């Protein structure tokens, strides 16, 4: 574990801890306010993110930005990262060994950001952070406290593209998050 961002970022630049390095264009480390109260954790980079080196810049990210705008959340005020930092081929779910290899980077990011709230975007984030016993359908929208951090599991923004009802729930969950800090 590193106690500063420079060393952490340096340590990841040539990462080959899992097979995902073979196809990456860019490592998608994370973005936003390094002292944020709210941290968002997604699954892994897609094609757009791999190209730009920034999380949630593609279609799902645009939807997330819309929700942010409507709720008065500024993207630059929060911190956004993923379970894995390199793009899984064809946007498949990260495999167990890939997530395990990458998770210490994310843990280090959480330690440095010290968020009050972590929003878990979808099943992959939920299961890898809080445990395999959780399911997103049951857990979403409910606060879970662990080691002084409040977790809010919600739908992955990509799921909203497929189901309008999930959009309403996603907004509701993020509204809870905003209200919690008031
Ligand atoms: N989906 C994710 O889970 N993360 C991204 O950064 C982009 C899409």
Coordinates of N, CA and C and ligand atoms in Angstrom, one line a residue, residues 28 42-46 49 54-57 60 82 156, ligand 1:
X28 N -7.0 2.5 -17.1 CA -8.0 3.4 -16.7 C -7.9 3.5 -15.2
X42 N -17.3 1.3 -10.7 CA -17.9 0.5 -11.8 C -17.2 -0.9 -12.0
X43 N -17.4 -1.4 -13.2 CA -16.9 -2.8 -13.4 C -15.5 -2.8 -14.0
X44 N -15.4 -2.2 -15.2 CA -14.1 -2.2 -15.9 C -14.3 -1.3 -17.2
X45 N -13.2 -0.9 -17.7 CA -13.2 0.0 -18.9 C -13.8 -0.7 -20.1
X46 N -14.6 0.1 -20.9 CA -15.0 -0.4 -22.2 C -14.1 0.2 -23.3
X49 N -13.3 4.0 -22.9 CA -12.5 4.2 -21.8 C -11.0 3.8 -22.0
X54 N -9.9 7.1 -19.4 CA -10.7 7.7 -18.3 C -12.0 6.9 -18.1
X55 N -12.4 6.7 -16.9 CA -13.6 5.8 -16.7 C -14.9 6.5 -17.1
X56 N -15.9 5.8 -17.5 CA -17.2 6.2 -17.9 C -17.2 7.5 -18.8
X57 N -16.6 7.3 -19.9 CA -16.7 8.4 -20.9 C -17.5 7.9 -22.1
X60 N -22.6 4.6 -21.4 CA -23.0 4.5 -20.0 C -22.6 5.7 -19.2
X82 N -12.9 1.8 -11.2 CA -13.5 0.5 -11.6 C -12.8 -0.6 -10.8
X156 N -25.8 -0.8 -12.6 CA -24.8 -0.3 -13.4 C -25.4 0.6 -14.5
Ligands
LIG1 N1 -18.4 0.5 -17.5 C1 -17.8 0.5 -16.4 O1 -18.0 -0.4 -15.5 N2 -16.7 1.3 -16.2 C2 -16.4 2.2 -17.1 O2 -15.4 2.9 -16.9 C3 -17.1 2.3 -18.3 C4 -18.2 1.4 -18.5

